[in-house]
Amino acid sequence: MFTTLPGSARSWARLARAFLVGAALMVPPLSSPAGATTLTLLHQFSSTDGSDPIGGLVVDPNTGTLYGTTPYGGGTGNGTVFSLTPPAAGTAKWQFQTIYTFKGNADGSRPQNGLAINPAGTALYGTTQTGSTLCSCGTVFRLLKPGKPGREWGKTLFHEFSGDSFDGVVPSSAPFLDSASSELYGTTGSIGGSGGTIFRLSPVDGSHFKVIYNPAQNVGDFVGYHPQGVVVRNGIVYGTAFDGAYAGTLFQFSGQGGKILHGFMGPDGAYPQTPPIVGSDGTLYGTTYEGGKPADCPESPGCGVVWKQSPGASETKLHSMAFFTQPRDGMNPNAPLVLDAHTGTLYGATPAGGLGTECGAVGGSCGTVFTIDGNGKYRVIWEFPKGGPAVPEGQLVFRAGVLFGTSYDGGKPCPDQHYIGCGTVWMLTP
């Protein structure tokens, strides 16, 4: 019996939206109620070019080209990898291209977790949740950019998960490329209650695959069950686990062993679903899917928390989501934060909350985008309505003062599914 992410927002969101109708096909730039923020649709998926972008985006630091994945659609129905190239001089339209369509089985399928990109912008790394020649337990792959325009990206299968409790099954996060060590890290779900793994391999040719953490096999000091992705800084692996001795953990892991930096208990957060991010001073920031003030989220331990932990200090709760008592607030953050290094402002998204009332989240809400600083000053800067992007998911990109992201829902009606739409890629100018 395979186990994926417990309490995943994706499952209930998919079911709750099963009977909703389509929305407008074309959406002009929109303004927030305050008139200061503008959202522009860059692409609306139509199933043939992919659908339900959940993993979010990465950006080529040299060209500004965006890359992402869709776990469904693409002709075969097995998912895609896509690119969006910034407008050429004198034009306003971003150029969308499907750069790879998965074939299923040995080729892999359902690239749900997003991508990593190398500093040169010539290689993308990702995972599929199913497919392989072994047990349909998922894969790790690389896509190499062609040397000449018009040629296809070259795909290399780096690893096929076997389902063995030591190897792992069903990758649970986007891979992380440590540019300092030139190693690729990732996490998997569990099989037979094994609790998931952290793995490492070479991004050059996929060799030297090694599980560096597995609680079922006593590999590494115990830091929790079901790791939700990792980041690496100065040779130290930081990550979160969905559960364990607490309602989730924040941990670090290195050659000297692993240790729990913080165990979430509910009021300070519960059940993280994304990896932390690391600031220039070593401060860790992240979110939890639940936790905070139960009064603000009936029948749960809270609507979610944004937190930080400075080096040598205890975890600090920066904001407790309060959708039921503050209707314009967000709920259940499950996308990694992104940091504006110049101002110290953090950006995040929630798939539920806000004043939109036409989507499948709690109360019909459609999700939000928010900002928060290191002192906890929190502000919702966008509330998603019907007719445009709805239910933001996955990794955000902040570049040159502009925020980019994906929505799991909204946009064009989806011919093979009964949601509001097939999903979108959007640009938000704060």
XYZ file of C-alpha atoms in Angstrom:
430
model
C 0.000 0.000 0.000
C 1.456 3.317 -1.090
C 0.997 6.470 0.962
C 1.221 9.974 -0.528
C 0.982 13.300 1.268
C -1.523 13.114 4.137
C -4.134 15.856 4.217
C -3.171 17.138 0.767
C -5.080 20.211 -0.353
C -5.009 18.862 -3.903
C -7.315 15.952 -3.098
C -10.117 17.910 -1.470
C -9.827 20.742 -3.978
C -10.225 18.298 -6.882
C -13.336 16.727 -5.352
C -14.925 19.978 -4.253
C -14.674 21.499 -7.735
C -16.077 18.484 -9.540
C -19.402 20.122 -10.427
C -18.388 23.688 -11.219
C -18.863 25.265 -14.634
C -16.508 27.006 -17.046
C -15.355 30.601 -16.893
C -14.548 33.400 -19.309
C -11.970 32.603 -22.000
C -10.184 35.913 -22.069
C -9.337 37.946 -18.995
C -7.736 41.392 -19.291
C -5.329 42.685 -16.682
C -7.169 43.010 -13.406
C -6.681 45.367 -10.503
C -6.966 44.594 -6.818
C -9.624 46.380 -4.764
C -6.997 48.908 -3.721
C -6.096 49.520 -7.360
C -2.368 49.133 -6.725
C -1.798 45.554 -7.838
C -2.272 44.279 -11.381
C -2.627 40.672 -12.476
C -2.081 39.573 -16.069
C -2.733 36.140 -17.536
C 0.289 34.814 -19.428
C -1.246 31.504 -20.497
C -4.466 29.518 -20.147
C -4.129 25.762 -20.478
C -6.545 23.855 -22.697
C -5.711 20.214 -21.832
C -3.949 19.517 -25.144
C -1.036 21.646 -23.897
C -1.394 20.457 -20.276
C -3.737 21.029 -17.370
C -3.738 21.580 -13.607
C -0.286 23.151 -13.073
C 0.445 22.309 -9.448
C 4.234 22.431 -9.171
C 4.647 26.127 -9.927
C 7.533 27.745 -11.795
C 11.295 28.160 -12.010
C 13.081 30.880 -13.975
C 16.187 30.916 -16.146
C 18.273 33.580 -14.360
C 19.902 34.614 -17.626
C 16.911 35.029 -19.946
C 13.871 35.292 -17.685
C 12.226 32.301 -19.372
C 9.778 30.527 -17.079
C 9.488 26.742 -16.876
C 6.867 24.569 -15.226
C 5.020 21.265 -15.303
C 1.463 20.021 -15.622
C 0.598 16.584 -14.214
C -2.210 16.012 -16.714
C -3.031 16.742 -20.342
C -0.595 17.126 -23.193
C -2.239 14.806 -25.704
C -1.229 11.611 -23.930
C -2.802 12.710 -20.663
C 0.430 11.953 -18.811
C 1.557 15.546 -18.278
C 3.973 18.058 -19.765
C 6.907 20.386 -19.208
C 6.376 23.872 -20.649
C 8.222 27.143 -21.150
C 7.099 30.774 -21.346
C 9.547 33.134 -23.034
C 9.393 36.871 -22.245
C 7.993 39.136 -24.971
C 10.329 40.113 -27.771
C 11.144 43.782 -28.227
C 8.090 45.710 -29.382
C 5.624 42.968 -28.421
C 3.582 42.187 -25.327
C 2.850 38.476 -25.695
C 4.767 35.799 -23.821
C 5.594 32.809 -26.029
C 4.304 29.488 -24.688
C 5.805 26.171 -25.743
C 5.307 22.586 -24.639
C 8.878 21.340 -24.490
C 8.153 17.775 -23.395
C 5.115 15.476 -23.252
C 5.343 12.380 -21.084
C 4.385 9.056 -22.607
C 3.652 7.150 -19.426
C 4.946 3.731 -18.351
C 8.743 3.655 -18.705
C 8.841 7.347 -19.659
C 7.094 8.454 -16.480
C 3.845 10.320 -15.907
C 2.309 12.976 -13.609
C 5.184 15.472 -13.190
C 3.381 17.109 -10.294
C 6.115 18.538 -8.100
C 7.787 21.239 -10.166
C 11.358 21.632 -11.385
C 14.893 22.695 -10.556
C 17.104 24.557 -13.050
C 20.882 24.839 -13.312
C 22.547 28.288 -13.154
C 23.311 28.251 -16.886
C 19.652 27.654 -17.730
C 20.553 24.653 -19.890
C 19.154 21.808 -17.787
C 15.875 21.164 -15.989
C 15.442 18.492 -13.320
C 12.150 17.041 -12.188
C 10.232 14.057 -10.893
C 7.174 12.116 -11.947
C 4.846 10.617 -9.378
C 4.044 7.550 -11.460
C 5.549 5.584 -14.313
C 8.775 3.536 -14.616
C 9.535 -0.004 -15.740
C 9.437 -1.258 -12.160
C 6.237 -0.504 -10.265
C 4.883 2.831 -11.519
C 6.447 4.317 -8.396
C 7.834 7.458 -10.039
C 11.050 8.708 -11.612
C 13.715 11.418 -11.568
C 14.548 12.955 -14.958
C 16.652 15.619 -16.663
C 15.825 17.724 -19.734
C 18.724 19.294 -21.661
C 18.135 22.427 -23.708
C 18.932 21.957 -27.407
C 21.953 23.715 -28.800
C 19.990 25.141 -31.737
C 16.479 26.645 -31.902
C 13.787 24.330 -33.203
C 15.334 21.140 -31.913
C 13.838 19.005 -29.159
C 14.933 18.980 -25.555
C 16.824 15.810 -24.695
C 15.379 13.729 -21.855
C 17.440 11.421 -19.638
C 15.911 9.105 -17.054
C 18.050 9.444 -13.924
C 16.292 7.084 -11.546
C 13.284 4.782 -11.338
C 11.880 4.273 -7.862
C 11.458 0.608 -7.119
C 8.906 0.712 -4.317
C 11.389 -0.941 -2.016
C 11.144 0.643 1.417
C 14.795 1.645 1.220
C 14.507 3.231 -2.225
C 11.297 5.195 -1.749
C 8.177 5.706 -3.819
C 6.159 8.609 -5.238
C 8.436 11.697 -5.107
C 6.875 14.254 -2.771
C 8.626 17.484 -3.776
C 10.453 19.327 -6.509
C 14.157 18.427 -6.571
C 16.667 20.918 -5.201
C 19.944 21.554 -7.029
C 22.794 22.554 -4.740
C 25.012 24.632 -7.018
C 27.876 24.519 -4.507
C 28.175 20.729 -4.448
C 26.573 20.060 -7.845
C 24.278 17.508 -6.265
C 20.535 17.021 -6.647
C 18.338 16.359 -3.608
C 14.750 15.250 -3.280
C 12.177 13.520 -1.092
C 9.743 10.648 -1.541
C 6.560 9.402 0.027
C 6.340 6.087 1.806
C 5.469 2.468 1.238
C 4.156 0.176 3.936
C 4.427 2.915 6.543
C 8.153 3.451 5.978
C 7.846 7.212 6.419
C 9.469 8.512 3.223
C 13.064 9.259 2.253
C 15.567 11.971 1.363
C 17.782 11.098 -1.604
C 20.795 12.577 -3.363
C 22.294 12.016 -6.816
C 24.627 13.537 -9.390
C 22.891 15.960 -11.778
C 25.521 15.305 -14.463
C 24.458 11.786 -15.340
C 22.120 10.694 -12.548
C 24.700 8.355 -11.062
C 25.434 7.655 -7.412
C 21.803 7.666 -6.291
C 21.818 7.396 -2.519
C 19.146 7.481 0.153
C 20.542 9.689 2.920
C 17.490 9.566 5.208
C 14.956 6.811 5.793
C 13.389 6.395 9.244
C 12.298 2.827 8.473
C 15.876 1.751 7.772
C 17.559 3.842 10.491
C 19.420 5.866 7.874
C 20.173 9.206 9.512
C 19.017 10.508 12.855
C 15.233 10.680 13.173
C 13.838 14.030 11.996
C 10.212 13.109 11.236
C 8.044 11.180 8.813
C 7.020 12.167 5.277
C 9.635 14.826 4.373
C 8.124 17.618 2.279
C 11.167 18.837 0.345
C 14.568 20.214 1.256
C 16.919 23.123 0.585
C 20.706 23.085 1.004
C 22.887 25.909 2.304
C 26.595 25.625 3.114
C 26.389 21.853 2.939
C 23.515 21.588 5.427
C 20.172 20.150 4.337
C 17.106 21.884 5.796
C 13.624 20.517 5.409
C 10.208 19.907 6.891
C 8.393 16.682 7.678
C 4.631 16.355 7.701
C 4.457 14.369 10.900
C 6.468 12.428 13.453
C 6.678 13.001 17.183
C 4.868 16.314 16.670
C 2.405 17.862 14.196
C 5.314 18.100 11.774
C 8.931 19.148 12.142
C 11.571 21.559 10.895
C 14.919 19.803 10.691
C 18.495 19.964 9.505
C 20.633 17.136 8.202
C 24.361 16.931 7.468
C 27.304 14.560 7.514
C 27.341 14.956 11.294
C 23.765 13.689 11.558
C 20.304 15.150 11.678
C 18.326 16.957 14.326
C 14.883 18.454 14.788
C 15.115 22.241 14.975
C 11.455 22.654 15.855
C 8.480 20.401 16.454
C 5.175 22.030 15.540
C 2.526 21.642 18.224
C -0.566 23.315 16.749
C -0.696 26.926 17.976
C 2.699 27.538 16.347
C 1.724 25.649 13.183
C 0.827 22.116 12.131
C 1.513 19.826 9.156
C 3.951 21.661 6.881
C 3.583 20.743 3.218
C 6.477 22.692 1.703
C 10.228 23.036 2.302
C 11.608 26.093 4.081
C 13.528 28.849 2.350
C 16.772 30.305 3.691
C 17.547 34.025 3.917
C 21.004 35.509 3.399
C 21.557 35.606 7.173
C 20.597 31.961 7.602
C 17.069 32.647 8.862
C 14.584 29.952 7.828
C 11.063 30.849 6.689
C 8.106 28.643 5.871
C 4.440 27.821 6.237
C 2.273 25.124 7.744
C -0.932 23.920 6.143
C -2.858 24.028 9.410
C -2.268 25.305 12.940
C -2.564 28.719 14.521
C -5.798 29.718 16.246
C -8.473 26.988 16.134
C -11.171 29.618 16.668
C -10.233 31.088 13.279
C -10.736 27.741 11.523
C -13.503 25.575 13.036
C -13.078 21.790 13.123
C -9.332 22.041 12.545
C -6.250 23.088 14.540
C -6.165 26.372 12.614
C -6.081 27.804 9.085
C -2.293 27.746 8.758
C 0.775 29.673 9.861
C 3.705 31.623 8.402
C 6.796 31.177 10.586
C 10.494 32.021 10.798
C 13.428 30.660 12.758
C 16.604 32.688 13.100
C 19.943 30.951 13.729
C 20.211 29.965 17.377
C 16.686 31.163 18.164
C 13.295 29.557 18.650
C 10.610 29.422 15.984
C 8.526 32.599 15.691
C 4.953 32.588 14.403
C 4.736 35.539 12.030
C 1.071 35.185 11.062
C -1.854 32.917 11.839
C -4.362 32.601 8.989
C -7.863 33.625 10.059
C -10.220 33.096 7.127
C -13.334 32.394 9.188
C -12.967 35.461 11.400
C -11.261 37.698 8.824
C -12.868 36.745 5.488
C -10.266 38.467 3.320
C -7.462 36.425 4.842
C -5.950 33.325 3.278
C -6.218 29.713 4.380
C -4.078 26.552 4.191
C -0.815 27.859 2.655
C 0.817 24.994 0.747
C 3.202 26.765 -1.650
C 6.838 27.566 -0.808
C 7.519 31.179 0.104
C 9.717 33.361 -2.094
C 11.934 36.169 -0.809
C 12.641 39.579 -2.306
C 16.292 39.811 -1.274
C 16.374 43.603 -1.712
C 13.516 44.453 0.638
C 13.271 41.342 2.793
C 9.619 40.952 1.804
C 8.240 37.416 1.596
C 5.560 36.451 -0.924
C 3.255 33.475 -0.603
C -0.031 32.062 -1.835
C -2.958 30.159 -0.375
C -5.275 27.908 -2.416
C -8.204 28.895 -0.183
C -9.400 32.097 1.423
C -10.070 35.553 0.048
C -13.396 36.961 -1.072
C -13.813 34.927 -4.260
C -16.945 32.796 -3.881
C -17.086 30.730 -7.067
C -14.411 28.092 -6.462
C -14.291 24.769 -4.668
C -12.332 25.713 -1.580
C -13.926 26.354 1.806
C -16.832 28.774 1.486
C -16.362 28.795 -2.297
C -13.133 30.762 -1.857
C -10.535 30.908 -4.646
C -7.280 31.683 -2.845
C -4.967 34.619 -2.208
C -1.476 36.033 -2.692
C 0.073 37.686 0.358
C 3.171 39.536 1.516
C 4.768 39.417 4.943
C 7.968 40.823 6.403
C 10.271 39.455 9.072
C 8.342 41.284 11.773
C 5.020 39.737 10.829
C 3.478 42.642 8.918
C 1.025 40.700 6.737
C -1.110 41.859 3.825
C -3.251 40.084 1.244
C -2.412 41.711 -2.092
C -4.632 39.610 -4.359
C -7.870 37.659 -3.993
C -8.665 35.265 -6.823
C -12.160 35.475 -8.323
C -14.060 33.438 -10.894
C -13.157 34.155 -14.519
C -9.400 34.285 -14.167
C -6.798 32.325 -12.257
C -8.220 30.392 -9.315
C -6.603 28.282 -6.601
C -2.890 29.230 -6.841
C -0.523 26.299 -6.389
C 3.188 25.615 -6.420
C 6.455 27.519 -6.415
C 6.316 31.277 -7.029
C 9.005 33.235 -8.875
C 9.956 36.796 -7.938
C 12.018 38.622 -10.577
C 12.633 42.318 -11.209
C 9.820 43.381 -8.895
C 7.229 41.087 -10.487
C 5.692 37.906 -9.086
C 4.923 34.915 -11.314
C 2.854 31.858 -10.435
C 0.412 29.214 -11.580
C -3.180 28.464 -10.718
C -4.484 24.939 -10.543
C -7.882 26.116 -11.710
C -9.502 28.897 -13.724
C -8.883 30.003 -17.285
C -10.309 28.066 -20.217
C -12.913 25.358 -19.617
C -11.294 21.931 -19.455
C -12.789 19.412 -21.934
C -11.790 16.366 -19.922
C -12.491 17.602 -16.407
C -15.291 19.351 -14.547
C -13.453 22.203 -12.920
C -13.707 25.915 -13.527
C -10.832 25.587 -15.995
C -7.573 23.841 -16.913
C -5.369 26.254 -14.986
C -3.230 29.259 -15.833
C 0.134 30.984 -15.568
C -0.118 34.530 -14.237
C 1.986 37.602 -13.535
C 1.319 39.897 -10.577
C 2.760 43.398 -10.351
C 2.581 44.513 -6.691
